[in-house]
Amino acid sequence: MERLLIRGGTPLRGEIRVSGAKNAALPVMAATLLADGPMFVGNIPHLHDVTTTMELLGRMGVELTVHEGMEVEVNTATIEGFRAPYELVKTMRASILVLGPLLARFGRAEVSLPGGCAIGSRPVDIHVGGLRAMGAEIDLEDGYIKGRAERLHGARIRMDVSTVTGTENLMMAAVLARGTTVLENAAREPEVVDLAECLNAMGARIAGIGTSTLTIEGVERLEGIRHRVLPDRIETGTYLAAAAITGGEVKLKDTAPGLLEAVLDKLRESGAEVQTGADWIALRMPRRPRAVDVETAPYPGFPTDMQAQLCAVNAIATGSGRVTETVFENRFMHCLEMQRMGADIHVEGATAYIRGVERLRAAPVIATDLRASASLVLAGLVAEGETRVDRIYHIDRGYECIEEKLAQLGADIQRVPD
């Protein structure tokens, strides 16, 4: 086990490169199971969840080769198993994304019910119900989803909830199904778009990309291609929030400003000066931030994965702000930890009421999930004294070398063993 030690008070300044998006890399890695030939997936971030996905594919007999620049070559010709075991799936909910591709191409799958961050109910009913509608026989036994199908067929599926992983799983299943599948109330997140564009480049026929209705004409086979995953919009937003909370000035390169307009709007509202180019964002915070009201929503609304970071900015801002969480029902655990650092936060139901204070005080805090851990790091960057963040295995699931990147920007931060 490791922890982060942070001595706050230094405004962040400088330039860093944004990594590839974890939430795009994982479904694209799952989509390699559909390819009749080698796939090359580039801009892969070096993260624990990516390593877990590679181990999962390797357990099935898939051949993986890591090339220079974190491009991963995936060859499914050697596959010999179709099981995603509990010991891997329990750490990463995205493991369920192999279910659709395995059923679509190989006609069988056995996937443990997933784990991941404890941020609320994320049932698999949509995945299972959609696959059953496409002709799969699925049983839930001994904690596993066990499925079989000679060949899936098209269906009209309306998802009760707009779910990213549900949309991705059913879309991947549908590309090799017989006939036409229509997914209604589909998720519109950029990572879903990235996966759909990758599948089309492989030979799939997906229409309506970027809208809430996807129409998928099944094809007989997909080819292996070279695909580069899109930049991580949440990592981008997190480092912009880090600059804002410390009164710094940073430039983030190799990113995509158009993917996080809702975040940039809120940072500008807080007083930040933001400039953008084709693949970069620069932010300067000339004064103490102003508190803002935030309400999370599916894309293109304000992302739930940036909610905790904006709570941290509001915690030291002038005035008071409300942060309302509409996507997950258990995503304010970071507020209790920030209270230990002197933050004035009161949570009622789905809303955190935050009155900014002039300064936070260092304290030992515990990361409870991936984005909560990022918000505690941000709080530590402005707290008086040395903040200790424990259980940072959460942060390693979604941020590539976070302490190294922050140190490049001048932060006093180090990773140490327990």
Short mmCIF file of C-alpha atoms in Angstrom, two decimals:
data_model
loop_
_atom_site.label_atom_id
_atom_site.label_comp_id
_atom_site.label_asym_id
_atom_site.label_seq_id
_atom_site.Cartn_x
_atom_site.Cartn_y
_atom_site.Cartn_z
CA MET A 1 0.00 0.00 0.00
CA GLU A 2 1.14 3.54 -0.76
CA ARG A 3 0.01 7.04 0.09
CA LEU A 4 0.53 10.57 -1.18
CA LEU A 5 2.07 13.31 0.94
CA ILE A 6 1.23 16.86 -0.17
CA ARG A 7 2.47 20.17 1.19
CA GLY A 8 0.06 22.83 -0.01
CA GLY A 9 0.45 26.49 -0.85
CA THR A 10 2.22 26.44 -4.22
CA PRO A 11 0.38 27.83 -7.29
CA LEU A 12 0.71 25.37 -10.17
CA ARG A 13 2.54 26.66 -13.24
CA GLY A 14 3.80 25.04 -16.44
CA GLU A 15 2.78 22.64 -19.17
CA ILE A 16 1.90 18.94 -19.16
CA ARG A 17 0.55 16.42 -21.68
CA VAL A 18 -2.87 14.85 -21.19
CA SER A 19 -3.06 11.04 -21.35
CA GLY A 20 -5.44 8.93 -23.38
CA ALA A 21 -8.88 8.41 -21.88
CA LYS A 22 -9.28 5.38 -19.65
CA ASN A 23 -13.02 5.34 -20.32
CA ALA A 24 -12.31 5.15 -24.06
CA ALA A 25 -9.39 2.74 -23.88
CA LEU A 26 -11.23 0.05 -21.90
CA PRO A 27 -14.19 -0.43 -24.28
CA VAL A 28 -11.90 -0.29 -27.32
CA MET A 29 -9.74 -2.98 -25.72
CA ALA A 30 -12.91 -5.06 -25.27
CA ALA A 31 -13.84 -4.39 -28.91
CA THR A 32 -10.61 -6.06 -30.05
CA LEU A 33 -12.40 -9.36 -29.27
CA LEU A 34 -14.59 -8.65 -32.31
CA ALA A 35 -11.71 -8.28 -34.77
CA ASP A 36 -10.81 -10.98 -37.26
CA GLY A 37 -7.15 -9.96 -37.30
CA PRO A 38 -4.69 -8.00 -35.15
CA MET A 39 -5.78 -4.66 -33.63
CA PHE A 40 -3.40 -1.83 -32.71
CA VAL A 41 -4.72 0.48 -30.02
CA GLY A 42 -2.70 3.66 -29.42
CA ASN A 43 -2.63 6.46 -26.84
CA ILE A 44 -3.32 3.88 -24.13
CA PRO A 45 -2.81 5.35 -20.64
CA HIS A 46 -0.58 3.44 -18.22
CA LEU A 47 -3.21 2.75 -15.55
CA HIS A 48 -4.14 -0.06 -13.23
CA ASP A 49 -7.50 -0.59 -14.97
CA VAL A 50 -5.76 -0.90 -18.34
CA THR A 51 -3.33 -3.44 -16.86
CA THR A 52 -6.29 -5.37 -15.44
CA THR A 53 -8.00 -5.39 -18.85
CA MET A 54 -4.84 -6.66 -20.51
CA GLU A 55 -4.53 -9.38 -17.87
CA LEU A 56 -8.17 -10.33 -18.43
CA LEU A 57 -7.65 -10.69 -22.18
CA GLY A 58 -4.43 -12.60 -21.56
CA ARG A 59 -6.23 -15.04 -19.26
CA MET A 60 -8.49 -15.85 -22.19
CA GLY A 61 -5.46 -16.70 -24.31
CA VAL A 62 -5.44 -13.47 -26.32
CA GLU A 63 -1.95 -12.44 -27.43
CA LEU A 64 -0.93 -8.90 -26.43
CA THR A 65 2.21 -6.97 -27.33
CA VAL A 66 3.04 -3.52 -26.01
CA HIS A 67 4.89 -1.36 -28.52
CA GLU A 68 6.68 1.93 -28.07
CA GLY A 69 4.47 4.81 -26.98
CA MET A 70 1.96 2.51 -25.23
CA GLU A 71 0.43 1.16 -28.43
CA VAL A 72 -1.00 -2.27 -27.66
CA GLU A 73 -1.25 -4.94 -30.35
CA VAL A 74 -4.07 -7.42 -29.70
CA ASN A 75 -4.46 -10.71 -31.56
CA THR A 76 -7.48 -12.87 -30.71
CA ALA A 77 -6.50 -15.76 -32.98
CA THR A 78 -5.06 -17.55 -29.94
CA ILE A 79 -8.14 -17.17 -27.72
CA GLU A 80 -9.03 -20.33 -25.81
CA GLY A 81 -11.24 -19.23 -22.93
CA PHE A 82 -14.33 -17.09 -22.53
CA ARG A 83 -14.42 -16.47 -18.77
CA ALA A 84 -13.84 -13.22 -16.89
CA PRO A 85 -13.05 -14.34 -13.33
CA TYR A 86 -14.16 -12.66 -10.12
CA GLU A 87 -10.65 -11.84 -8.92
CA LEU A 88 -10.19 -9.50 -11.88
CA VAL A 89 -13.72 -8.22 -12.40
CA LYS A 90 -14.23 -7.30 -8.73
CA THR A 91 -11.71 -4.46 -9.03
CA MET A 92 -13.08 -2.94 -12.24
CA ARG A 93 -16.67 -2.64 -13.35
CA ALA A 94 -15.65 -2.11 -16.99
CA SER A 95 -14.74 -5.81 -17.18
CA ILE A 96 -18.39 -6.46 -18.01
CA LEU A 97 -17.66 -4.93 -21.44
CA VAL A 98 -16.26 -8.26 -22.66
CA LEU A 99 -19.73 -9.83 -22.33
CA GLY A 100 -21.24 -8.43 -25.52
CA PRO A 101 -18.21 -9.03 -27.77
CA LEU A 102 -17.72 -12.61 -26.54
CA LEU A 103 -21.37 -13.52 -27.15
CA ALA A 104 -21.43 -11.79 -30.53
CA ARG A 105 -18.31 -13.39 -31.97
CA PHE A 106 -17.84 -16.63 -30.06
CA GLY A 107 -21.36 -17.41 -28.86
CA ARG A 108 -20.45 -17.89 -25.21
CA ALA A 109 -19.32 -15.92 -22.21
CA GLU A 110 -19.00 -16.29 -18.46
CA VAL A 111 -18.44 -12.95 -16.72
CA SER A 112 -18.39 -12.32 -13.00
CA LEU A 113 -20.78 -9.69 -11.71
CA PRO A 114 -18.70 -6.50 -11.60
CA GLY A 115 -17.16 -4.40 -8.84
CA GLY A 116 -15.40 -1.01 -9.05
CA CYS A 117 -15.94 2.18 -7.08
CA ALA A 118 -18.60 2.24 -4.38
CA ILE A 119 -20.41 5.31 -5.74
CA GLY A 120 -23.91 3.96 -6.07
CA SER A 121 -26.13 1.39 -7.72
CA ARG A 122 -25.04 0.46 -11.23
CA PRO A 123 -27.08 -2.67 -12.05
CA VAL A 124 -26.35 -4.97 -14.96
CA ASP A 125 -30.04 -5.43 -15.78
CA ILE A 126 -29.78 -3.27 -18.92
CA HIS A 127 -26.86 -5.34 -20.25
CA VAL A 128 -28.60 -8.65 -19.55
CA GLY A 129 -32.05 -7.57 -20.74
CA GLY A 130 -30.68 -6.15 -23.98
CA LEU A 131 -28.68 -9.28 -24.77
CA ARG A 132 -31.69 -11.47 -24.05
CA ALA A 133 -33.73 -9.34 -26.45
CA MET A 134 -31.05 -10.12 -29.06
CA GLY A 135 -31.50 -13.85 -28.55
CA ALA A 136 -28.89 -14.72 -25.94
CA GLU A 137 -29.65 -17.31 -23.28
CA ILE A 138 -28.38 -15.85 -20.02
CA ASP A 139 -28.38 -17.23 -16.49
CA LEU A 140 -27.11 -15.60 -13.31
CA GLU A 141 -25.40 -18.34 -11.31
CA ASP A 142 -22.88 -18.28 -8.45
CA GLY A 143 -22.14 -14.60 -9.01
CA TYR A 144 -21.54 -15.01 -12.75
CA ILE A 145 -23.40 -13.94 -15.87
CA LYS A 146 -23.38 -17.05 -18.06
CA GLY A 147 -24.47 -16.55 -21.66
CA ARG A 148 -24.80 -18.56 -24.85
CA ALA A 149 -26.01 -17.68 -28.33
CA GLU A 150 -25.69 -19.37 -31.72
CA ARG A 151 -25.91 -15.95 -33.36
CA LEU A 152 -27.45 -12.83 -31.93
CA HIS A 153 -30.23 -11.13 -33.87
CA GLY A 154 -31.27 -7.52 -34.16
CA ALA A 155 -33.79 -5.98 -31.77
CA ARG A 156 -35.24 -2.64 -30.77
CA ILE A 157 -33.99 -1.90 -27.26
CA ARG A 158 -34.99 1.10 -25.20
CA MET A 159 -32.77 1.54 -22.16
CA ASP A 160 -34.62 2.83 -19.09
CA VAL A 161 -31.48 4.69 -18.02
CA SER A 162 -28.89 6.28 -20.29
CA THR A 163 -25.91 4.13 -19.35
CA VAL A 164 -22.46 4.35 -20.89
CA THR A 165 -21.34 0.77 -20.34
CA GLY A 166 -24.79 -0.56 -21.23
CA THR A 167 -24.75 1.34 -24.52
CA GLU A 168 -21.21 0.17 -25.28
CA ASN A 169 -21.88 -3.49 -24.48
CA LEU A 170 -25.06 -3.70 -26.53
CA MET A 171 -23.54 -1.75 -29.42
CA MET A 172 -20.59 -4.16 -29.56
CA ALA A 173 -22.96 -7.14 -29.44
CA ALA A 174 -25.12 -5.71 -32.21
CA VAL A 175 -22.38 -5.13 -34.79
CA LEU A 176 -22.12 -8.87 -35.54
CA ALA A 177 -25.81 -9.69 -34.98
CA ARG A 178 -28.10 -10.76 -37.81
CA GLY A 179 -30.33 -7.88 -38.89
CA THR A 180 -30.85 -4.39 -37.47
CA THR A 181 -30.59 -3.28 -33.85
CA VAL A 182 -31.92 0.06 -32.61
CA LEU A 183 -30.67 1.36 -29.25
CA GLU A 184 -32.92 4.08 -27.84
CA ASN A 185 -31.91 6.40 -24.99
CA ALA A 186 -28.30 5.57 -25.81
CA ALA A 187 -25.50 7.38 -23.97
CA ARG A 188 -23.89 10.22 -25.95
CA GLU A 189 -20.60 10.54 -24.08
CA PRO A 190 -17.47 11.15 -26.18
CA GLU A 191 -16.08 7.78 -25.14
CA VAL A 192 -19.16 6.06 -26.62
CA VAL A 193 -18.62 8.05 -29.83
CA ASP A 194 -14.96 7.02 -29.90
CA LEU A 195 -15.90 3.35 -29.61
CA ALA A 196 -18.56 3.65 -32.32
CA GLU A 197 -16.14 5.34 -34.71
CA CYS A 198 -13.57 2.62 -34.00
CA LEU A 199 -16.15 -0.10 -34.75
CA ASN A 200 -17.17 1.60 -38.00
CA ALA A 201 -13.54 1.78 -39.05
CA MET A 202 -13.40 -1.99 -38.42
CA GLY A 203 -16.31 -2.47 -40.81
CA ALA A 204 -19.38 -2.04 -38.60
CA ARG A 205 -22.44 -0.10 -39.79
CA ILE A 206 -23.52 2.21 -36.97
CA ALA A 207 -25.66 5.26 -37.71
CA GLY A 208 -26.71 8.04 -35.33
CA ILE A 209 -23.32 8.28 -33.61
CA GLY A 210 -23.40 11.05 -31.01
CA THR A 211 -27.21 10.96 -30.70
CA SER A 212 -29.51 9.13 -28.30
CA THR A 213 -30.65 6.67 -31.00
CA LEU A 214 -28.17 4.28 -32.57
CA THR A 215 -29.12 2.13 -35.56
CA ILE A 216 -26.78 -0.80 -36.14
CA GLU A 217 -26.82 -3.02 -39.21
CA GLY A 218 -25.12 -6.28 -38.35
CA VAL A 219 -22.21 -7.48 -40.50
CA GLU A 220 -20.53 -10.86 -40.94
CA ARG A 221 -17.06 -9.90 -39.70
CA LEU A 222 -14.90 -7.02 -38.54
CA GLU A 223 -11.29 -6.33 -39.46
CA GLY A 224 -8.40 -5.42 -37.22
CA ILE A 225 -7.31 -1.78 -37.57
CA ARG A 226 -5.08 0.82 -35.92
CA HIS A 227 -7.03 3.12 -33.58
CA ARG A 228 -5.87 5.95 -31.31
CA VAL A 229 -8.13 6.59 -28.31
CA LEU A 230 -9.24 10.14 -27.61
CA PRO A 231 -7.72 12.34 -24.85
CA ASP A 232 -8.96 12.04 -21.28
CA ARG A 233 -11.44 14.85 -20.68
CA ILE A 234 -11.69 14.08 -16.96
CA GLU A 235 -7.92 14.16 -16.45
CA THR A 236 -7.93 17.44 -18.38
CA GLY A 237 -10.65 18.88 -16.15
CA THR A 238 -8.91 17.70 -13.00
CA TYR A 239 -5.64 19.48 -13.79
CA LEU A 240 -7.53 22.62 -14.82
CA ALA A 241 -9.33 22.51 -11.46
CA ALA A 242 -5.96 22.01 -9.75
CA ALA A 243 -4.67 25.20 -11.39
CA ALA A 244 -7.84 27.06 -10.45
CA ILE A 245 -7.79 26.01 -6.80
CA THR A 246 -4.12 27.00 -6.36
CA GLY A 247 -4.36 30.30 -8.24
CA GLY A 248 -2.01 28.97 -10.89
CA GLU A 249 -1.43 29.15 -14.62
CA VAL A 250 -1.12 25.96 -16.69
CA LYS A 251 -1.28 24.76 -20.28
CA LEU A 252 -2.53 21.26 -21.07
CA LYS A 253 -1.42 19.77 -24.37
CA ASP A 254 -2.74 16.86 -26.48
CA THR A 255 -6.28 17.35 -25.23
CA ALA A 256 -9.63 18.18 -26.88
CA PRO A 257 -11.34 21.37 -25.62
CA GLY A 258 -14.62 20.52 -27.35
CA LEU A 259 -15.12 17.51 -25.07
CA LEU A 260 -15.47 19.48 -21.83
CA GLU A 261 -17.28 22.69 -22.63
CA ALA A 262 -19.54 22.35 -19.56
CA VAL A 263 -16.46 22.18 -17.31
CA LEU A 264 -14.77 25.13 -19.01
CA ASP A 265 -17.96 27.18 -18.61
CA LYS A 266 -17.98 26.57 -14.84
CA LEU A 267 -14.27 27.36 -14.50
CA ARG A 268 -14.78 30.63 -16.37
CA GLU A 269 -17.76 31.37 -14.11
CA SER A 270 -15.47 30.83 -11.12
CA GLY A 271 -13.16 33.58 -12.40
CA ALA A 272 -10.62 31.61 -14.44
CA GLU A 273 -9.23 32.98 -17.68
CA VAL A 274 -9.41 30.14 -20.21
CA GLN A 275 -7.94 29.99 -23.70
CA THR A 276 -8.18 27.08 -26.11
CA GLY A 277 -6.61 25.85 -29.34
CA ALA A 278 -7.14 22.83 -31.53
CA ASP A 279 -5.47 20.47 -29.04
CA TRP A 280 -4.63 22.58 -25.97
CA ILE A 281 -6.22 24.48 -23.10
CA ALA A 282 -4.58 27.20 -21.02
CA LEU A 283 -6.01 28.39 -17.70
CA ARG A 284 -5.00 31.25 -15.45
CA MET A 285 -6.70 32.00 -12.13
CA PRO A 286 -5.75 35.57 -11.18
CA ARG A 287 -7.72 35.65 -7.92
CA ARG A 288 -9.41 33.46 -5.37
CA PRO A 289 -12.13 31.49 -7.18
CA ARG A 290 -15.79 32.43 -6.92
CA ALA A 291 -18.20 29.70 -5.76
CA VAL A 292 -20.39 28.23 -8.51
CA ASP A 293 -23.53 26.11 -8.63
CA VAL A 294 -23.13 22.77 -10.38
CA GLU A 295 -25.59 20.06 -11.35
CA THR A 296 -24.28 16.87 -12.93
CA ALA A 297 -25.95 15.40 -15.99
CA PRO A 298 -25.22 12.97 -18.82
CA TYR A 299 -23.14 14.39 -21.68
CA PRO A 300 -23.16 17.15 -22.85
CA GLY A 301 -24.02 18.26 -19.31
CA PHE A 302 -21.57 18.67 -16.46
CA PRO A 303 -19.87 15.28 -15.93
CA THR A 304 -20.40 13.41 -12.69
CA ASP A 305 -16.70 12.50 -12.81
CA MET A 306 -15.82 16.20 -12.26
CA GLN A 307 -18.26 16.80 -9.41
CA ALA A 308 -15.81 16.07 -6.58
CA GLN A 309 -13.13 18.32 -8.09
CA LEU A 310 -15.55 21.26 -8.28
CA CYS A 311 -16.52 20.61 -4.66
CA ALA A 312 -12.85 21.11 -3.79
CA VAL A 313 -12.66 24.39 -5.73
CA ASN A 314 -15.85 25.63 -4.07
CA ALA A 315 -14.43 24.72 -0.66
CA ILE A 316 -11.89 27.58 -0.83
CA ALA A 317 -13.89 29.96 -3.02
CA THR A 318 -15.53 33.26 -2.13
CA GLY A 319 -19.26 32.92 -1.50
CA SER A 320 -21.41 29.81 -1.41
CA GLY A 321 -22.22 27.21 -4.03
CA ARG A 322 -24.50 24.21 -4.47
CA VAL A 323 -23.34 20.97 -6.08
CA THR A 324 -26.15 18.60 -7.05
CA GLU A 325 -25.46 15.01 -8.08
CA THR A 326 -28.08 13.49 -10.40
CA VAL A 327 -26.20 10.50 -11.83
CA PHE A 328 -25.04 8.46 -8.80
CA GLU A 329 -26.74 8.45 -5.41
CA ASN A 330 -23.69 7.84 -3.22
CA ARG A 331 -21.06 10.22 -4.50
CA PHE A 332 -20.42 12.73 -1.70
CA MET A 333 -18.12 10.66 0.51
CA HIS A 334 -15.26 13.06 -0.28
CA CYS A 335 -17.19 15.82 1.47
CA LEU A 336 -16.74 14.13 4.86
CA GLU A 337 -12.98 13.97 4.29
CA MET A 338 -12.84 17.64 3.21
CA GLN A 339 -14.69 18.57 6.39
CA ARG A 340 -11.73 17.11 8.29
CA MET A 341 -9.61 19.68 6.48
CA GLY A 342 -11.85 22.55 7.56
CA ALA A 343 -14.22 22.74 4.60
CA ASP A 344 -17.70 24.13 5.35
CA ILE A 345 -19.85 21.55 3.54
CA HIS A 346 -23.35 20.38 4.38
CA VAL A 347 -24.89 17.52 2.42
CA GLU A 348 -28.66 17.14 2.13
CA GLY A 349 -29.81 14.32 -0.09
CA ALA A 350 -28.37 14.81 -3.56
CA THR A 351 -26.98 18.30 -2.92
CA ALA A 352 -23.82 19.54 -1.18
CA TYR A 353 -24.07 23.11 0.13
CA ILE A 354 -20.59 24.59 0.29
CA ARG A 355 -19.56 27.89 1.85
CA GLY A 356 -16.02 28.73 0.88
CA VAL A 357 -13.36 29.25 3.54
CA GLU A 358 -10.12 31.20 3.16
CA ARG A 359 -7.90 28.22 3.83
CA LEU A 360 -7.98 24.49 4.44
CA ARG A 361 -5.84 22.66 7.01
CA ALA A 362 -3.83 19.54 6.30
CA ALA A 363 -5.17 16.28 7.70
CA PRO A 364 -4.90 12.56 7.04
CA VAL A 365 -7.70 11.65 4.63
CA ILE A 366 -8.89 8.46 2.95
CA ALA A 367 -9.73 8.15 -0.72
CA THR A 368 -13.08 6.37 -1.07
CA ASP A 369 -13.30 6.20 -4.86
CA LEU A 370 -11.44 7.32 -7.97
CA ARG A 371 -12.68 10.89 -8.37
CA ALA A 372 -13.00 11.46 -4.61
CA SER A 373 -9.29 10.73 -4.34
CA ALA A 374 -8.54 13.36 -6.99
CA SER A 375 -10.57 15.96 -5.10
CA LEU A 376 -8.64 15.25 -1.90
CA VAL A 377 -5.36 15.74 -3.76
CA LEU A 378 -6.68 19.10 -4.98
CA ALA A 379 -7.65 20.06 -1.45
CA GLY A 380 -4.18 19.08 -0.26
CA LEU A 381 -2.59 21.38 -2.83
CA VAL A 382 -4.00 24.42 -0.99
CA ALA A 383 -4.08 23.16 2.59
CA GLU A 384 -1.72 24.49 5.27
CA GLY A 385 0.70 21.78 6.33
CA GLU A 386 1.18 18.24 5.04
CA THR A 387 -1.85 16.30 3.83
CA ARG A 388 -1.70 12.52 3.77
CA VAL A 389 -3.96 10.75 1.27
CA ASP A 390 -4.39 7.03 1.94
CA ARG A 391 -5.85 4.25 -0.25
CA ILE A 392 -4.49 5.82 -3.41
CA TYR A 393 -4.98 2.59 -5.35
CA HIS A 394 -8.25 4.27 -6.34
CA ILE A 395 -6.44 7.17 -8.00
CA ASP A 396 -4.10 4.83 -9.86
CA ARG A 397 -7.15 3.37 -11.60
CA GLY A 398 -7.78 6.62 -13.47
CA TYR A 399 -4.78 8.97 -13.36
CA GLU A 400 -1.48 8.23 -15.03
CA CYS A 401 1.43 9.24 -12.74
CA ILE A 402 -0.58 11.97 -11.03
CA GLU A 403 2.19 12.89 -8.58
CA GLU A 404 4.74 13.20 -11.40
CA LYS A 405 2.51 15.45 -13.49
CA LEU A 406 1.65 17.66 -10.52
CA ALA A 407 5.33 17.85 -9.59
CA GLN A 408 6.09 19.01 -13.15
CA LEU A 409 3.72 21.91 -12.41
CA GLY A 410 5.54 22.75 -9.19
CA ALA A 411 3.48 20.89 -6.60
CA ASP A 412 5.20 19.58 -3.46
CA ILE A 413 3.89 16.01 -3.64
CA GLN A 414 5.42 12.58 -3.24
CA ARG A 415 4.35 8.95 -3.18
CA VAL A 416 5.57 6.99 -0.18
CA PRO A 417 4.98 3.47 1.16
CA ASP A 418 2.78 2.99 4.22
#
